[in-house]
Amino acid sequence: MSKTDYYTENDLSTWERIKKAFANDWEQTKADFGSDSARDMDQDVDDTIKQMAGSDDAFENREQAFRFGYVAQHRYGSDHPKWNDDLDTRLRKEYDGNYDADRRYIQHAYGYRPKS
C-alpha cells in the first residue's frame, strides 16, 4: 500500500464524524495547560500533550497527524492496544508527512477515545 492510498473511504467517513469532538478535546487540552488562545470547553481530558502554546498548535495545523493517528488506532489497535516501538516503526514508514515533527500528535490521536 502506498502512503497516498493509506485512507479508505470508510476511514475518511469515520474521521469526519469524530473530527469535531477531537477538535474540542484539543482546545480543552491547550486550555488545561494555560494557553491564552484556547477556549475552555469545560471537558475532561483523558490524554494530554504537555507542550501546547501559540497558533502553530491550532487543530487545523495538526489535523493530518491527528487523522493518521486516529485511523491507525482503528486499524492496528487490536494488535497494538498501547503505543510501542513496533507500532512506532510501522507508522513511521506509513506516514506521508514529517513523522518526527508530528509524532506526538499521532501518538495522542492513537490513544484518543471519544466520550460516549
Short mmCIF file of C-alpha atoms in Angstrom, two decimals:
data_model
loop_
_atom_site.label_atom_id
_atom_site.label_comp_id
_atom_site.label_asym_id
_atom_site.label_seq_id
_atom_site.Cartn_x
_atom_site.Cartn_y
_atom_site.Cartn_z
CA MET A 1 0.00 0.00 0.00
CA SER A 2 1.42 3.39 -0.92
CA LYS A 3 1.31 6.24 1.52
CA THR A 4 -1.15 8.14 -0.66
CA ASP A 5 -3.55 5.17 -0.59
CA TYR A 6 -3.48 4.89 3.21
CA TYR A 7 -7.04 6.11 3.84
CA THR A 8 -10.08 4.18 2.71
CA GLU A 9 -13.45 5.86 2.19
CA ASN A 10 -14.59 4.28 5.46
CA ASP A 11 -11.56 5.74 7.29
CA LEU A 12 -12.34 9.22 5.99
CA SER A 13 -16.04 8.91 6.79
CA THR A 14 -15.23 7.83 10.35
CA TRP A 15 -12.77 10.69 10.70
CA GLU A 16 -15.36 13.26 9.59
CA ARG A 17 -17.74 12.02 12.29
CA ILE A 18 -15.14 12.25 15.07
CA LYS A 19 -13.27 15.36 13.94
CA LYS A 20 -15.37 17.95 15.82
CA ALA A 21 -15.14 16.06 19.12
CA PHE A 22 -11.42 15.70 18.62
CA ALA A 23 -11.02 19.42 17.85
CA ASN A 24 -12.90 20.26 21.06
CA ASP A 25 -10.64 17.91 23.02
CA TRP A 26 -7.60 19.63 21.50
CA GLU A 27 -8.85 23.08 22.53
CA GLN A 28 -9.56 21.84 26.05
CA THR A 29 -6.11 20.28 26.31
CA LYS A 30 -4.45 23.55 25.36
CA ALA A 31 -6.64 25.45 27.84
CA ASP A 32 -5.74 22.97 30.58
CA PHE A 33 -2.09 23.85 30.04
CA GLY A 34 -2.67 27.58 30.22
CA SER A 35 -2.81 28.65 26.58
CA ASP A 36 -4.38 32.11 26.37
CA SER A 37 -5.53 31.41 22.80
CA ALA A 38 -7.54 28.28 23.66
CA ARG A 39 -11.19 28.13 24.65
CA ASP A 40 -12.01 26.32 27.86
CA MET A 41 -14.50 23.73 26.61
CA ASP A 42 -15.36 22.56 30.15
CA GLN A 43 -14.44 18.98 29.22
CA ASP A 44 -12.38 16.31 30.92
CA VAL A 45 -9.19 15.37 29.13
CA ASP A 46 -8.13 11.72 29.07
CA ASP A 47 -4.86 12.17 27.27
CA THR A 48 -2.90 15.42 27.16
CA ILE A 49 0.04 16.77 25.28
CA LYS A 50 2.29 18.82 27.53
CA GLN A 51 3.69 21.26 25.02
CA MET A 52 0.81 23.47 23.93
CA ALA A 53 1.14 27.09 23.04
CA GLY A 54 0.77 29.50 20.18
CA SER A 55 -1.03 29.42 16.86
CA ASP A 56 1.31 26.77 15.45
CA ASP A 57 -0.62 24.28 17.54
CA ALA A 58 -4.02 25.11 16.09
CA PHE A 59 -6.04 21.99 15.37
CA GLU A 60 -6.13 22.75 11.66
CA ASN A 61 -2.33 22.71 11.54
CA ARG A 62 -2.23 19.24 13.10
CA GLU A 63 -5.28 17.61 11.54
CA GLN A 64 -3.23 15.39 9.19
CA ALA A 65 -1.34 13.91 12.16
CA PHE A 66 -4.47 13.53 14.28
CA ARG A 67 -6.39 11.84 11.45
CA PHE A 68 -3.48 9.47 10.77
CA GLY A 69 -3.15 8.50 14.44
CA TYR A 70 -6.87 8.02 14.92
CA VAL A 71 -7.19 5.85 11.79
CA ALA A 72 -4.09 3.89 12.81
CA GLN A 73 -5.71 3.12 16.17
CA HIS A 74 -8.73 1.67 14.40
CA ARG A 75 -6.51 -0.26 12.02
CA TYR A 76 -3.88 -1.57 14.45
CA GLY A 77 -5.43 -1.15 17.91
CA SER A 78 -6.31 -4.81 18.36
CA ASP A 79 -2.69 -5.86 17.71
CA HIS A 80 -1.22 -2.83 19.48
CA PRO A 81 -3.62 -1.66 22.22
CA LYS A 82 -0.84 0.60 23.55
CA TRP A 83 1.82 2.59 21.73
CA ASN A 84 5.04 0.59 21.40
CA ASP A 85 8.27 0.54 19.38
CA ASP A 86 6.93 -1.90 16.75
CA LEU A 87 3.89 0.29 16.13
CA ASP A 88 6.05 3.41 16.04
CA THR A 89 8.30 1.86 13.38
CA ARG A 90 5.34 0.78 11.29
CA LEU A 91 3.62 4.16 11.43
CA ARG A 92 6.85 5.99 10.61
CA LYS A 93 7.02 4.02 7.33
CA GLU A 94 3.36 4.68 6.50
CA TYR A 95 3.10 8.37 7.37
CA ASP A 96 3.02 10.80 4.46
CA GLY A 97 4.50 13.80 6.23
CA ASN A 98 7.20 14.81 8.71
CA TYR A 99 6.86 11.97 11.18
CA ASP A 100 9.38 13.34 13.67
CA ALA A 101 7.58 16.71 13.84
CA ASP A 102 4.13 15.10 14.06
CA ARG A 103 4.85 12.01 16.14
CA ARG A 104 3.47 13.37 19.44
CA TYR A 105 0.20 14.37 17.73
CA ILE A 106 -0.08 10.98 16.03
CA GLN A 107 0.51 9.26 19.37
CA HIS A 108 -2.06 11.49 21.11
CA ALA A 109 -4.67 10.62 18.48
CA TYR A 110 -3.79 6.94 18.67
CA GLY A 111 -4.67 6.97 22.36
CA TYR A 112 -7.80 9.09 21.95
CA ARG A 113 -11.10 7.51 22.95
CA PRO A 114 -14.26 9.54 22.32
CA LYS A 115 -16.53 10.07 25.28
CA SER A 116 -19.80 8.16 25.00
#
